[in-house]
Tab-separated table of C-alpha atoms in Angstrom:
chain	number	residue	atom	x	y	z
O	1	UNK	CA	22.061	-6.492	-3.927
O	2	UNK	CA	23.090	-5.361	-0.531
O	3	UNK	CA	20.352	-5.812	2.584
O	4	UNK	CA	17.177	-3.518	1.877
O	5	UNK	CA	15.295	-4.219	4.803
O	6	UNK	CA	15.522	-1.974	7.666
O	7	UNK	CA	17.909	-1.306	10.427
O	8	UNK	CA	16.436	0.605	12.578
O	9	UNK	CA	16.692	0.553	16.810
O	10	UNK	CA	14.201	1.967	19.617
O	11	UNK	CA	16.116	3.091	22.813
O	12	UNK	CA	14.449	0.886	25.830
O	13	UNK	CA	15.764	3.662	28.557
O	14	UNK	CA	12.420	4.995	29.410
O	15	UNK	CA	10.540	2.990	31.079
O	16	UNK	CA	7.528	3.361	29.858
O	17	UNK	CA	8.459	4.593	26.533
O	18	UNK	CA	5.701	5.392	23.884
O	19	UNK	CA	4.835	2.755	21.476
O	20	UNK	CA	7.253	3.573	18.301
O	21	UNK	CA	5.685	3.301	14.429
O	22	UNK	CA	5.604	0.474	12.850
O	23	UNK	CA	8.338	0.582	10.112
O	24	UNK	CA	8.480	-1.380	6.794
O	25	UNK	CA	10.866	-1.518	3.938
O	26	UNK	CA	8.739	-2.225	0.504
O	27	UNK	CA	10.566	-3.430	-1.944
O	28	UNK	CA	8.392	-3.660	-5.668
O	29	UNK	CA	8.902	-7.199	-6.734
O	30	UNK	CA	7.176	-10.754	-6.163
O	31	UNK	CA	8.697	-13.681	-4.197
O	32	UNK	CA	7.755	-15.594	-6.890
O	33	UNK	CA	10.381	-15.160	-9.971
O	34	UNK	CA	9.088	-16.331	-12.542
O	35	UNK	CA	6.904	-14.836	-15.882
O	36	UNK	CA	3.478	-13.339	-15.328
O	37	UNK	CA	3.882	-12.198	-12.061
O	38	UNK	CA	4.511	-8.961	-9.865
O	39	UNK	CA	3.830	-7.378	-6.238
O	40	UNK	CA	5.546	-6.409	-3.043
O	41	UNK	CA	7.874	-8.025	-0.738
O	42	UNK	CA	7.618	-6.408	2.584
O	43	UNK	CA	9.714	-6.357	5.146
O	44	UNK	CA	9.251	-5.467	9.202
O	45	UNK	CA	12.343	-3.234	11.268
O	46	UNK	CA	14.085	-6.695	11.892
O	47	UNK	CA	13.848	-7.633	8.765
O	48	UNK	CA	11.632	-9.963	8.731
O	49	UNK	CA	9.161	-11.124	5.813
O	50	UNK	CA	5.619	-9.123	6.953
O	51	UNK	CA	3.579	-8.927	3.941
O	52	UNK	CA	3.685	-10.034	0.649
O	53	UNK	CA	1.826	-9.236	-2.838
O	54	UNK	CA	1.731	-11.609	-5.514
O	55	UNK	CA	-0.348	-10.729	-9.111
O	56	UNK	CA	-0.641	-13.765	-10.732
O	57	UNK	CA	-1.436	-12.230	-14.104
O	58	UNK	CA	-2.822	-16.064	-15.008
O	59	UNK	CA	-5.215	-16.227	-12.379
O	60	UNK	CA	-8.488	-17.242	-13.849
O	61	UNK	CA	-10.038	-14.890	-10.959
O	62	UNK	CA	-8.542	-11.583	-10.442
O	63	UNK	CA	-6.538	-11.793	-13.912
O	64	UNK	CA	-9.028	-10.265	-16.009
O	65	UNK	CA	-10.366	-7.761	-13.479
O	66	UNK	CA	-7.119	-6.917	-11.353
O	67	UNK	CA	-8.185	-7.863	-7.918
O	68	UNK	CA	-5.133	-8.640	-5.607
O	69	UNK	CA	-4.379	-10.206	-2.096
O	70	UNK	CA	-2.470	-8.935	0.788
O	71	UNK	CA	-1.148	-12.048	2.312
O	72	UNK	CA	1.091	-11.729	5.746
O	73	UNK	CA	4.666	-13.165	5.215
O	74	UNK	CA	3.425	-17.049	5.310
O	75	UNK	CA	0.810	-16.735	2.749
O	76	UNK	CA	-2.260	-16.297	4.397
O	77	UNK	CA	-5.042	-14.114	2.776
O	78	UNK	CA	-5.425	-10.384	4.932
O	79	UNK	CA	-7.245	-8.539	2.637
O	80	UNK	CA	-8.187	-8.456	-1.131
O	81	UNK	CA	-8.641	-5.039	-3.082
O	82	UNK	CA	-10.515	-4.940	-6.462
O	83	UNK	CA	-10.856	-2.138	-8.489
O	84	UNK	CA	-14.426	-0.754	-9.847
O	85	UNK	CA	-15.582	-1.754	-13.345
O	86	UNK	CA	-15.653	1.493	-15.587
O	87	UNK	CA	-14.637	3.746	-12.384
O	88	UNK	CA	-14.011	7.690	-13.642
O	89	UNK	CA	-12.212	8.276	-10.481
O	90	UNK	CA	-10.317	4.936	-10.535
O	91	UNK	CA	-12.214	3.570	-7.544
O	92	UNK	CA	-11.117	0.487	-6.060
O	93	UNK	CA	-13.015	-1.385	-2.903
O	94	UNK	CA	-11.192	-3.069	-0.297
O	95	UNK	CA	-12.137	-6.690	1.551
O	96	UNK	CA	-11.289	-8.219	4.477
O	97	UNK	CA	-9.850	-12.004	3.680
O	98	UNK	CA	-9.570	-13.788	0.135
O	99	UNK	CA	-12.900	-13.154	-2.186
O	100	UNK	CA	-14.126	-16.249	-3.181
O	101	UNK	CA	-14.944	-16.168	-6.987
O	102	UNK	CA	-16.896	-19.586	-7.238
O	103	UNK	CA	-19.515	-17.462	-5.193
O	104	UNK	CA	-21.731	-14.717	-6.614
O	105	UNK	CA	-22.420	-13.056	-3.290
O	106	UNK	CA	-20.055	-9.990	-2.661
O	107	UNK	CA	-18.798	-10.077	1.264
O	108	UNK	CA	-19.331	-6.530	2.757
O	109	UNK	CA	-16.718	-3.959	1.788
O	110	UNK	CA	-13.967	-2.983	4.313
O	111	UNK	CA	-13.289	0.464	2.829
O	112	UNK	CA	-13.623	2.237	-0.559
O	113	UNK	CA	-10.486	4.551	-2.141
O	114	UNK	CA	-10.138	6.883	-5.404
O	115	UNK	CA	-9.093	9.448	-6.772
O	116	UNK	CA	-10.852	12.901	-6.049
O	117	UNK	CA	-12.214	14.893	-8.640
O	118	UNK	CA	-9.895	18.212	-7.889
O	119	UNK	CA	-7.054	15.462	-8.695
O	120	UNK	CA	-8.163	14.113	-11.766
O	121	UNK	CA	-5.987	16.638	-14.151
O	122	UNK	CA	-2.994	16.346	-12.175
O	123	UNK	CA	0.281	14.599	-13.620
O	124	UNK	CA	2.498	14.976	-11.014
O	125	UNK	CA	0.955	14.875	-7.576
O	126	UNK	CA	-1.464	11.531	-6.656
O	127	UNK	CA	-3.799	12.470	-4.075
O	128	UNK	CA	-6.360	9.986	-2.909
O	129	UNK	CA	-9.770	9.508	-0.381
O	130	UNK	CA	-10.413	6.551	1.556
O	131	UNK	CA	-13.878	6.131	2.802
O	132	UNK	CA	-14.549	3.342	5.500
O	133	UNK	CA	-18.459	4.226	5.936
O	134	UNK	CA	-20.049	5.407	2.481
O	135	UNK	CA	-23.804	5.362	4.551
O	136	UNK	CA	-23.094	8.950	4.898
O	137	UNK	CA	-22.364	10.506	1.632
O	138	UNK	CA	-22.048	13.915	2.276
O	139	UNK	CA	-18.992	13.352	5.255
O	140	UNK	CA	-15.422	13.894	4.263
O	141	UNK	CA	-13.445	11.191	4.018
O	142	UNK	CA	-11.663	8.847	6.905
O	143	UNK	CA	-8.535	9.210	5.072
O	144	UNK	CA	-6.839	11.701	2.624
O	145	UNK	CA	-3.768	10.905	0.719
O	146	UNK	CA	-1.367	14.191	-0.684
O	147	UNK	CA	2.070	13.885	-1.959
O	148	UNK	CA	3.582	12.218	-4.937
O	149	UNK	CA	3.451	8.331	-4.516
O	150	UNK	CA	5.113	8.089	-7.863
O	151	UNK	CA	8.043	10.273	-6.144
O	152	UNK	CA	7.918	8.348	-3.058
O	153	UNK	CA	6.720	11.370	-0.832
O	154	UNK	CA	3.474	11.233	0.705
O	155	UNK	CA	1.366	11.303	3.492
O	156	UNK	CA	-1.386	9.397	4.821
O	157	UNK	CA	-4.051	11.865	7.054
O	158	UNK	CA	-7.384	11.453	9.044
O	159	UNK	CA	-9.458	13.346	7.182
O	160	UNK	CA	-10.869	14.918	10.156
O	161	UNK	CA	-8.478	16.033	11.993
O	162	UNK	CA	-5.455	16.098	9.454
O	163	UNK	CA	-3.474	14.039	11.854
O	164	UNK	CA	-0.607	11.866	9.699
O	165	UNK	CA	-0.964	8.272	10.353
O	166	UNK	CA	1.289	7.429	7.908
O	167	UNK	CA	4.288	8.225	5.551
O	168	UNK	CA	5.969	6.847	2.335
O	169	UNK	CA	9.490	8.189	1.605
O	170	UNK	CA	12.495	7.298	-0.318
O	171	UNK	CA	14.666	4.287	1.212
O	172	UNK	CA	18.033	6.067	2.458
O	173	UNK	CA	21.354	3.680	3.388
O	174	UNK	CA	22.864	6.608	3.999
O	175	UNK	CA	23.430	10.170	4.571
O	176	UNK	CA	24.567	9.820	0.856
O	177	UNK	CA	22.689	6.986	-0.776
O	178	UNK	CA	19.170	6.722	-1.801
O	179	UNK	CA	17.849	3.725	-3.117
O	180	UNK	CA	15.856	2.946	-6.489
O	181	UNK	CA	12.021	3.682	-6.468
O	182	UNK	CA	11.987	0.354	-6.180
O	183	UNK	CA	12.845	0.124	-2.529
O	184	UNK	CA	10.953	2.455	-0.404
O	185	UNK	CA	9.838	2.896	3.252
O	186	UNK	CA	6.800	2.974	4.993
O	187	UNK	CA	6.178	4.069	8.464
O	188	UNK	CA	2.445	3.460	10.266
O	189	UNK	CA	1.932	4.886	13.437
O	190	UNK	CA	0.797	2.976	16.754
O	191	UNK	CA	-2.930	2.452	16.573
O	192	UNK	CA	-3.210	2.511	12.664
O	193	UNK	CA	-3.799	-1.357	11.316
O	194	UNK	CA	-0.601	-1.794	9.254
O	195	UNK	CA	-1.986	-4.513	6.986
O	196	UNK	CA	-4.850	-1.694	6.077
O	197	UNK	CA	-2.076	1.058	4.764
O	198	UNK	CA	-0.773	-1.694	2.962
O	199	UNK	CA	-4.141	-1.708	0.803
O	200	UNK	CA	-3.754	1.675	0.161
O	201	UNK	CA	-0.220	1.214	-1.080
O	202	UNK	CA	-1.444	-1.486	-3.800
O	203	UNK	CA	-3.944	0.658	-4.658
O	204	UNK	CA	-1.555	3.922	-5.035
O	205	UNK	CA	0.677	1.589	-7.276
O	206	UNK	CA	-2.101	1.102	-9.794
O	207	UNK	CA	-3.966	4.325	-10.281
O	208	UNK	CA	-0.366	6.790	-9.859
O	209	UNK	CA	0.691	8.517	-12.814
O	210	UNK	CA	4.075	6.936	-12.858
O	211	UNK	CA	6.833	9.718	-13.681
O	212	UNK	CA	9.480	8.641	-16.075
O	213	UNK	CA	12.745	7.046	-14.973
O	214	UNK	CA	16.012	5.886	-16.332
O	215	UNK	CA	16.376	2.664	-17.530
O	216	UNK	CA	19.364	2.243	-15.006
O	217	UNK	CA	16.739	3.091	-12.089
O	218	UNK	CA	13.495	0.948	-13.495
């Protein structure tokens, strides 16, 4: 297939510009092909490997219980997100690093997303809440997700404030083409830790409703 990653260019005229987004091209599929395996390959603006998401569906440790890594583009461990046993609201808990499995201890949790309550009969639109403090039970979340993920349209919010700190879209080539749901792009804003949308995205993948497609597009 023709280049996916992305193309864009920041203009270096001002001075003192303001720091642009960070923008990645996500492509759904594992740089390991072979059976029994799935993820993301994630690209940076140059094109460069950034992230990558392999679910070894063997893996004595997170087979059984679907926990998967977010490793940078060399392979090291970021962060490891692992999904609530018997969760109503599809909760899944985030980590920073690899979770070792030989240990029983459970390493503090980085953050904590699912699926509100209002969303729960909804087909069509996935909405999501990402807490980062749960001491407080009663404040609103750190993070809202609203859109379709399953569409490739939605936004990432401060739950606060409302402000967007990041966007999924559709991947366009051009003013004519638009690319698979397979291929999509993500843009994080300056200030926002990239690796932690990322998470989110996993997450989205597993507990979206995903809308039917043509064999020719799947």
């Amino acid at each position: 297939m023709s280049r996916i990653h992305p193309t864009e260019k920041f203009s270096s005229a001002d001075p003192h510009p303001p720091s642009p987004p960070y923008v990645f091209t996500l492509w759904k599929r594992s740089t390991m092909n072979f059976q029994g395996t799935d993820g993301f390959t994630v690209f940076d603006h140059r094109g460069k490997l950034a992230f990558r998401v392999e679910n070894y569906a063997r893996n004595r440790c997170f087979g059984s219980i679907g926990g998967l890594i977010l490793m940078d583009g060399s392979g090291k461990p970021l962060l490891t997100v692992k999904p609530k046993a018997l969760s109503m609201k599809n909760q899944w808990n985030g980590y920073r690093g690899e979770l070792d499995c030989s240990k029983n201890a459970t390493p503090p949790r980085l953050f904590t997303m699912r699926r509100p309550s209002s969303s729960l009969i909804h087909t069509s639109a996935c909405e999501a809440e990402i807490h980062i403090d749960e001491s407080n039970q009663t404040a609103p979340p750190d993070f809202k997700i609203e859109g379709s993920f399953g569409r490739r349209s939605c936004k990432i919010t401060r739950g606060a404030t409302g402000e967007e700190v990041a966007k999924i879209s559709r991947k366009t080539v051009n003013a004519t083409l638009v690319l698979s749901n397979d291929v999509f792009t993500l843009m994080v804003q300056p200030g926002i830790e990239p690796e932690l949308v990322m998470a989110f995205v996993i997450i989205l993948d597993r507990i979206c409703i995903k809308p039917f497609a043509p064999l020719l597009c799947s």
